[in-house]
Short mmCIF file of C-alpha atoms in Angstrom, two decimals:
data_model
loop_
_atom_site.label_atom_id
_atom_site.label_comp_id
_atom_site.label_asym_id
_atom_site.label_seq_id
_atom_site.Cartn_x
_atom_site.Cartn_y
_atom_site.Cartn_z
CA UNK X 1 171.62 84.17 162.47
CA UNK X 2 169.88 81.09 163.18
CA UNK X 3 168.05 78.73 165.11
CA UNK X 4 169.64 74.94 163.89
CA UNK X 5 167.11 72.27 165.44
CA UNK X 6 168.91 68.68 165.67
CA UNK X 7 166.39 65.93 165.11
CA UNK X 8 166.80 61.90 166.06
CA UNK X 9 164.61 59.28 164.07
CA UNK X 10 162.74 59.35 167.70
CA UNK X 11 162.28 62.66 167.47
CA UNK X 12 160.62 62.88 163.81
CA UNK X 13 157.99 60.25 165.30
CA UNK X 14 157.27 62.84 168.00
CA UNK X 15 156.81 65.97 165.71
CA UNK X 16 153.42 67.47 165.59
CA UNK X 17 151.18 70.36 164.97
CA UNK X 18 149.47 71.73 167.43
CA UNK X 19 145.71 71.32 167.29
CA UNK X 20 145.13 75.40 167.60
CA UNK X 21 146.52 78.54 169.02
CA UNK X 22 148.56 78.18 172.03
CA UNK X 23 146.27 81.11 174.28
CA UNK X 24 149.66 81.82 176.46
CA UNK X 25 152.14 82.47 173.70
CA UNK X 26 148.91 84.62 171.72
CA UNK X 27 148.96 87.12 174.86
CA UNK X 28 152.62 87.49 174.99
CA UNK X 29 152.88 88.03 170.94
CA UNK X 30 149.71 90.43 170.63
CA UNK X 31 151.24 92.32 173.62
CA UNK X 32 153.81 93.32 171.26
CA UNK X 33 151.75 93.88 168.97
CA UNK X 34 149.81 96.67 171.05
CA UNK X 35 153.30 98.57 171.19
CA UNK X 36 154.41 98.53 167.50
CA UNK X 37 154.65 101.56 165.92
CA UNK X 38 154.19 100.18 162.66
CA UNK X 39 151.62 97.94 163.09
CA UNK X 40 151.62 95.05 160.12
CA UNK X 41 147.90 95.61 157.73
CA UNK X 42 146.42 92.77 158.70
CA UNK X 43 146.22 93.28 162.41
CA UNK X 44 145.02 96.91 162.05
CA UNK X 45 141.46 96.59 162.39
CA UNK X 46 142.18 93.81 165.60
CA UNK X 47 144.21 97.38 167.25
CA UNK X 48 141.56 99.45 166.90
CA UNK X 49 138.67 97.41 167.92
CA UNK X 50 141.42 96.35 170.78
CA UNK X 51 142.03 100.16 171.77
CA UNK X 52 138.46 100.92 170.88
CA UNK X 53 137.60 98.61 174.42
CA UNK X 54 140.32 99.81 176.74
CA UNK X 55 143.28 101.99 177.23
CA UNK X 56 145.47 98.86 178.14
CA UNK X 57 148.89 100.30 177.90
CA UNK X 58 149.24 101.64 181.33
CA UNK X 59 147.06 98.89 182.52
CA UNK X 60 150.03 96.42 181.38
CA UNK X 61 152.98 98.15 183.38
CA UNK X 62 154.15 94.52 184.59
CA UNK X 63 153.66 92.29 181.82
CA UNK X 64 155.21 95.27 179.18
CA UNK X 65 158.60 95.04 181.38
CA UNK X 66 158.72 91.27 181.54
CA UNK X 67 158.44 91.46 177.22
CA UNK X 68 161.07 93.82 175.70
CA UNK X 69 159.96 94.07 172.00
CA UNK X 70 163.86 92.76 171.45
CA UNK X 71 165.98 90.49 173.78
CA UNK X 72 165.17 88.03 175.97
CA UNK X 73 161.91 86.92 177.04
CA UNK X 74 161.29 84.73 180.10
CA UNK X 75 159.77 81.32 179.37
CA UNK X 76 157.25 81.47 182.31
CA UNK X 77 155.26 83.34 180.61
CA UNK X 78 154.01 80.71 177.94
CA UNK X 79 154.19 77.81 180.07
CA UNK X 80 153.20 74.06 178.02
CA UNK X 81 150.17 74.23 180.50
CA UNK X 82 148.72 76.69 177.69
CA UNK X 83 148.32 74.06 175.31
CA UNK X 84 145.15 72.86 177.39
CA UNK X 85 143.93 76.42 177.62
CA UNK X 86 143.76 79.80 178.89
CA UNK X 87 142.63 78.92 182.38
CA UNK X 88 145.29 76.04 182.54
CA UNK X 89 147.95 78.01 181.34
CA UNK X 90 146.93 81.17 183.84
CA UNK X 91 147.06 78.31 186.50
CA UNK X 92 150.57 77.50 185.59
CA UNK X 93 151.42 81.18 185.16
CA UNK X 94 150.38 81.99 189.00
CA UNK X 95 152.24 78.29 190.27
CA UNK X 96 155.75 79.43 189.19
CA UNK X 97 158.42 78.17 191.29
CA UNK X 98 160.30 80.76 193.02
CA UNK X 99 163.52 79.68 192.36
CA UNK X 100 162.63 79.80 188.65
CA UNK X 101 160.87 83.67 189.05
CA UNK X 102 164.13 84.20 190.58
CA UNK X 103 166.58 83.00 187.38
CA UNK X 104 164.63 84.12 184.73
CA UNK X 105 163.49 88.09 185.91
CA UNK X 106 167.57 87.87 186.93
CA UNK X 107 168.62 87.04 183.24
CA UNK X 108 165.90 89.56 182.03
CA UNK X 109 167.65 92.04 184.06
CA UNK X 110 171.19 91.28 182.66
CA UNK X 111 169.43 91.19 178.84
CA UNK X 112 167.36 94.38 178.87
CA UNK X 113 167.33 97.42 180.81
CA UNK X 114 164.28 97.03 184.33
CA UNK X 115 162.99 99.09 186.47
CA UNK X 116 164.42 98.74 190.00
CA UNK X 117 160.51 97.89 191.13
CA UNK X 118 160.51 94.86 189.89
CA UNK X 119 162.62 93.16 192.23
CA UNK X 120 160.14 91.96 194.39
CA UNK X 121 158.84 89.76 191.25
CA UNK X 122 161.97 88.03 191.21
CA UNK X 123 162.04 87.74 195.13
CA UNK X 124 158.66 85.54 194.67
CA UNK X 125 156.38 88.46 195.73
CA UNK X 126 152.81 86.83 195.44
CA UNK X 127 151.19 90.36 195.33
CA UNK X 128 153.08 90.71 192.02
CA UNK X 129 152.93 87.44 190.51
CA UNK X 130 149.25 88.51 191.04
CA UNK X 131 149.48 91.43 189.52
CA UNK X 132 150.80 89.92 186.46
CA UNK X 133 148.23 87.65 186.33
CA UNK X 134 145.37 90.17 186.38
CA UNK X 135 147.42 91.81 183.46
CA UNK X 136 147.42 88.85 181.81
CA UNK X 137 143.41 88.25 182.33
CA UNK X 138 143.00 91.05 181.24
CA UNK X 139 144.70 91.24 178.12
CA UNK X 140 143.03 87.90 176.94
CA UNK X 141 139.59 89.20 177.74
CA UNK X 142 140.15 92.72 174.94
CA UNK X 143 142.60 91.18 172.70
CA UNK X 144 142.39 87.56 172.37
CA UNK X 145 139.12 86.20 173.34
CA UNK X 146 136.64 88.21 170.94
CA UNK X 147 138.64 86.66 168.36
CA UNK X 148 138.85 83.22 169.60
CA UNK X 149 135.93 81.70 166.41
CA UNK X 150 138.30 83.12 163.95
CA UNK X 151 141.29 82.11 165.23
CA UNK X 152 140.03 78.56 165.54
CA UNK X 153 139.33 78.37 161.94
CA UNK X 154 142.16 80.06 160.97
CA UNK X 155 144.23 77.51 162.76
CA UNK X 156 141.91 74.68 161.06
CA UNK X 157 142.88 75.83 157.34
CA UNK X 158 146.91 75.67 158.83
CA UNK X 159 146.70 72.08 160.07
CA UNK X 160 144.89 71.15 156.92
CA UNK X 161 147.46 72.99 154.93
CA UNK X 162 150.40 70.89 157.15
CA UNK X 163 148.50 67.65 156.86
CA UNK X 164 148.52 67.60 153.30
CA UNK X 165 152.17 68.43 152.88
CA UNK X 166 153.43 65.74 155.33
CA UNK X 167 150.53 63.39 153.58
CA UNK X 168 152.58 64.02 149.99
CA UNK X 169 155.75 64.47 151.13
CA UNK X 170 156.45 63.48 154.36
CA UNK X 171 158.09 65.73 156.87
CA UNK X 172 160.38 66.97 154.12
CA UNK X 173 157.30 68.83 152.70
CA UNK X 174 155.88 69.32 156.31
CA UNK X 175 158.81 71.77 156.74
CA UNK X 176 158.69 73.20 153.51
CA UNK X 177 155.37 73.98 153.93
CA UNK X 178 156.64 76.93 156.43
CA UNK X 179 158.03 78.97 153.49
CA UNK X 180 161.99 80.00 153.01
CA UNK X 181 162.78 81.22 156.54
CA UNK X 182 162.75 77.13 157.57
CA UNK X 183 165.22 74.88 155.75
CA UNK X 184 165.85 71.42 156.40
CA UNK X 185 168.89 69.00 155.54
CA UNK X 186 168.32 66.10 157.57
CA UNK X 187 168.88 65.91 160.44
CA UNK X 188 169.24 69.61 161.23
CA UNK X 189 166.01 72.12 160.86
CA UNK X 190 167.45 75.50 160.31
CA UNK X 191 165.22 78.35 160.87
CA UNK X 192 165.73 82.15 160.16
CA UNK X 193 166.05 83.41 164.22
CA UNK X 194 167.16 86.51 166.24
CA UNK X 195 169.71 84.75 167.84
CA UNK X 196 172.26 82.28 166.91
CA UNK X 197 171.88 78.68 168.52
CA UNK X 198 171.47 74.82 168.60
CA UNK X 199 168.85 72.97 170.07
CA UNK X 200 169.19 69.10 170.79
CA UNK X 201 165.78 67.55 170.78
CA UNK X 202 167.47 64.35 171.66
CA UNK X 203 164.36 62.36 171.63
CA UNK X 204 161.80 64.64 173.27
CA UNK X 205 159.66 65.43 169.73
CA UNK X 206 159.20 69.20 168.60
CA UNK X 207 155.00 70.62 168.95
CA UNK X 208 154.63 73.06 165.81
CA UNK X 209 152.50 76.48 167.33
CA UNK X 210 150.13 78.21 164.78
CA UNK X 211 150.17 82.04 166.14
CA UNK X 212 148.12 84.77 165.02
CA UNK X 213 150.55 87.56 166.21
CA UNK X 214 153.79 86.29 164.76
CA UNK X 215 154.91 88.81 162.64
CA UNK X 216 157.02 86.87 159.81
CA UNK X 217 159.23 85.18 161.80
CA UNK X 218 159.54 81.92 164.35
CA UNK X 219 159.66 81.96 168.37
CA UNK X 220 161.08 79.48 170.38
CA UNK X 221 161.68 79.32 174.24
CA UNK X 222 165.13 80.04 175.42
CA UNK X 223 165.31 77.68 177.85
CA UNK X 224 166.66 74.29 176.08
CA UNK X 225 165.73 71.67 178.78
CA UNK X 226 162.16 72.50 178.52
CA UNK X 227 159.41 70.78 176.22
CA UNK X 228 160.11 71.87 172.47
CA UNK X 229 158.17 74.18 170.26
CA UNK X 230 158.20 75.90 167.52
CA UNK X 231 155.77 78.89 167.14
CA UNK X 232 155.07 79.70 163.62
CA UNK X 233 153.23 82.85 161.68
CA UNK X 234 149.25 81.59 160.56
CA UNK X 235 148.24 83.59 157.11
CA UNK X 236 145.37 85.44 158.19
CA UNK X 237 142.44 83.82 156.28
CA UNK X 238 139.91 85.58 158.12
CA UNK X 239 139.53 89.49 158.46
CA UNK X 240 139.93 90.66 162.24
CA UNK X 241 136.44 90.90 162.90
CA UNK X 242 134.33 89.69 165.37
CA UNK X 243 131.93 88.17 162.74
CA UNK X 244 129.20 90.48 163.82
CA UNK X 245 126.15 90.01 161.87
CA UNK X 246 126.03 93.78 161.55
CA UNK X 247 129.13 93.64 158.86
CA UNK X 248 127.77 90.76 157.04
CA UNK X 249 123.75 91.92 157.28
CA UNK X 250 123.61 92.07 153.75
CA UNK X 251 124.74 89.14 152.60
CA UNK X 252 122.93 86.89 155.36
CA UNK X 253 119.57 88.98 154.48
CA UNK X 254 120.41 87.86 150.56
CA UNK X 255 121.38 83.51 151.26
CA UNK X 256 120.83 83.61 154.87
CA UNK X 257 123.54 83.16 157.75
CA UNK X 258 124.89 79.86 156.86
CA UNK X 259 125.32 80.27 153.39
CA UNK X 260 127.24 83.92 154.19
CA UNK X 261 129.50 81.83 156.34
CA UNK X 262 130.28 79.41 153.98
CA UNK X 263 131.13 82.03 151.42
CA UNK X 264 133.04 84.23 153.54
CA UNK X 265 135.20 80.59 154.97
CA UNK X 266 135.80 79.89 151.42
CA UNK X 267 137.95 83.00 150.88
CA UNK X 268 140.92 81.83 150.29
CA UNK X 269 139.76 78.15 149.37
CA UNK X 270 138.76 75.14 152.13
CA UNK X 271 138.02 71.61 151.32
CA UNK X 272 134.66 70.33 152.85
CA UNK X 273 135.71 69.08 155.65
CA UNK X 274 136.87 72.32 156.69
CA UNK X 275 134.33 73.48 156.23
CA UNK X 276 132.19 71.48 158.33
CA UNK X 277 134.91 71.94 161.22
CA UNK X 278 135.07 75.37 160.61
CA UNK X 279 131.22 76.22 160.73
CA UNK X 280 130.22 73.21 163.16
CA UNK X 281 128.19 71.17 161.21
CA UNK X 282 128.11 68.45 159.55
CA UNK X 283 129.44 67.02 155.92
CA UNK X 284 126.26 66.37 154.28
CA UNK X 285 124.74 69.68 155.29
CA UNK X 286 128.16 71.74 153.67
CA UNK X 287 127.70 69.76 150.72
CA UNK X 288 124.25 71.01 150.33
CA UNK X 289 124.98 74.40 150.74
CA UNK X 290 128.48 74.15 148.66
CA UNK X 291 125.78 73.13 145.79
CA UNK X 292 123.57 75.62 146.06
CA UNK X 293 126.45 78.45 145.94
CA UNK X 294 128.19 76.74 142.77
CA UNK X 295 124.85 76.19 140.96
CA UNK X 296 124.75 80.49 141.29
CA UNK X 297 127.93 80.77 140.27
CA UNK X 298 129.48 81.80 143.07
CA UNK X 299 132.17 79.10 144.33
CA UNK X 300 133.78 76.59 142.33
CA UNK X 301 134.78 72.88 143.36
CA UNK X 302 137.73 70.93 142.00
CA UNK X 303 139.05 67.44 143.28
CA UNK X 304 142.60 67.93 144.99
CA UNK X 305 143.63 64.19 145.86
CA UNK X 306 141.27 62.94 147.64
CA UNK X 307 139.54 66.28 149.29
CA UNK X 308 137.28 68.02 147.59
CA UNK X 309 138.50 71.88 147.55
CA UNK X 310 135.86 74.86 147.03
CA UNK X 311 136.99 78.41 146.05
CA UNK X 312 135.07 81.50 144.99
CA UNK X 313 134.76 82.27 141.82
CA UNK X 314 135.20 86.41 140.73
CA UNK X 315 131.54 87.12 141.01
CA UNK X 316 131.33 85.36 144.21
CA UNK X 317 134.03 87.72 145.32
CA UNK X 318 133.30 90.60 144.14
CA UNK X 319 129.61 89.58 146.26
CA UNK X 320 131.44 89.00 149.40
CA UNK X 321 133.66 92.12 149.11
CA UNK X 322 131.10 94.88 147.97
CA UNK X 323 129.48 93.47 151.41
CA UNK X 324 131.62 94.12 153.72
#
């Protein structure tokens, strides 16, 4: 099955990627995440630090009925408000029309098997929009915002990564970029999807989602009339840590905490201005420290076009992973 996206000349102007994680459509993914049974390697460490702050499951009795881990999934959950932030989107969350609480819990209902309790949510009860607000809250707080530094400059190395592939090959290689579950014949996008459907952009763009806790495949709202997206598996540059200085002690003892940083951002290769981004300083200082680090052997630099991209080389790995 498939999701075939049907693209004007207007609408290729109005394609983007999204600056960074959408905070909305993060809580709504990681929440199925928290219920896997088979929980994908690289957010392992992120569940057990997660579980290791709170017993969230029962504390998530709303929100886990409004997201079947198959089915449909009502769209005011991830409102567009969430591409301005968590607050904003929460906002938007907790201002839900009635009538539109109404359709969408109905269609849930008709989709996926509910507990009779959760009428009232579709009636407009404010106690339980509320509720699921509070569940909401509190999910961000344990699963999302420790993590929010990483997922920043995770989200960096993706745009970079899309940047460079519409730079050389316009937004034929800005789609290919995505990997063999998108595939695009102009005008249509098709993408690899649980259900099989056409969406009309006619004119209104399409806003490309980096998510964390996308597990291989592509999300989309159900809804066609509303604003676009496309929410799209990151890799997973970073380890899910929170960065403590506890885990990387030894190596900011050895080159001191900037230096660490730079090595561990350089992982899986990051140009210098990524770097800078990434760490929050500026160009002149990377480059200082990017010298110092290939000087001892442990990163090596190569021109790519007109970026400069640094990588480590085996002993600098084999330093950064006998340290953590």
């Amino acid at each position: 099955m498939a999701l075939r996206i049907h693209f004007t000349a207007e609408d290729l102007a109005r394609t983007s990627v999204a600056a960074g994680p959408d905070p909305m459509w993060e809580i709504l993914l990681s929440g199925f995440r928290l219920r896997e049974a088979d929980i994908a390697l690289e957010h392992r460490q992120w569940l057990r630090e997660v579980r290791a702050r709170r017993r969230l499951g029962p504390s998530l009795r709303l929100l886990s009925v409004l997201t079947p881990l198959r089915h449909y999934i009502p769209d005011f959950l991830t409102p567009d408000e969430g591409r301005d932030g968590f607050e904003a989107g929460l906002e938007a969350l907790a201002s839900t029309p009635r009538r539109r609480l109404r359709r969408e819990v109905l269609h849930l209902a008709r989709t996926s098997r509910v507990p009779d309790w959760i009428r009232p949510l579709a009636d407009g009860d404010v106690t339980y929009l509320e509720q699921l607000c509070a569940e909401v809250r509190m999910l961000h707080e344990d699963a999302i915002a420790p993590y929010q530094e990483i997922m920043r400059g995770n989200a960096d190395t993706d745009r970079s990564i899309r940047a460079r592939a519409m730079l050389s090959d316009g937004v034929e290689g800005l789609f290919r970029s995505f990997g063999p579950q998108v595939q695009w014949e102009a005008p249509v996008l098709t993408v690899h999807f649980a259900l099989d459907r056409d969406l009309y952009l006619n004119g209104r763009g399409l806003r490309l989602v980096p998510a964390h806790f996308s597990r291989h495949t592509l999300d989309a709202l159900a809804d066609p009339e509303l604003a676009p997206v496309l929410v799209y598996p990151v890799d997973l540059h970073s380890r899910w840590t929170q960065l403590s200085t506890s885990k990387r002690g030894s190596l900011d003892a050895l080159m001191g905490a900037t230096r660490a940083a730079v090595m561990d951002a350089v992982e899986d290769g990051a140009t210098t201005t990524e770097l800078a981004r990434r760490l929050g300083t500026s160009l002149s200082a990377v480059s200082r420290h990017t010298g110092v680090l290939r000087d001892a052997g442990l990163i090596s630099t190569r021109r790519r076009g007109a970026a400069v991209l640094h990588t480590l080389t085996p002993l600098g790995r084999q330093l950064l992973d006998r340290q953590l």
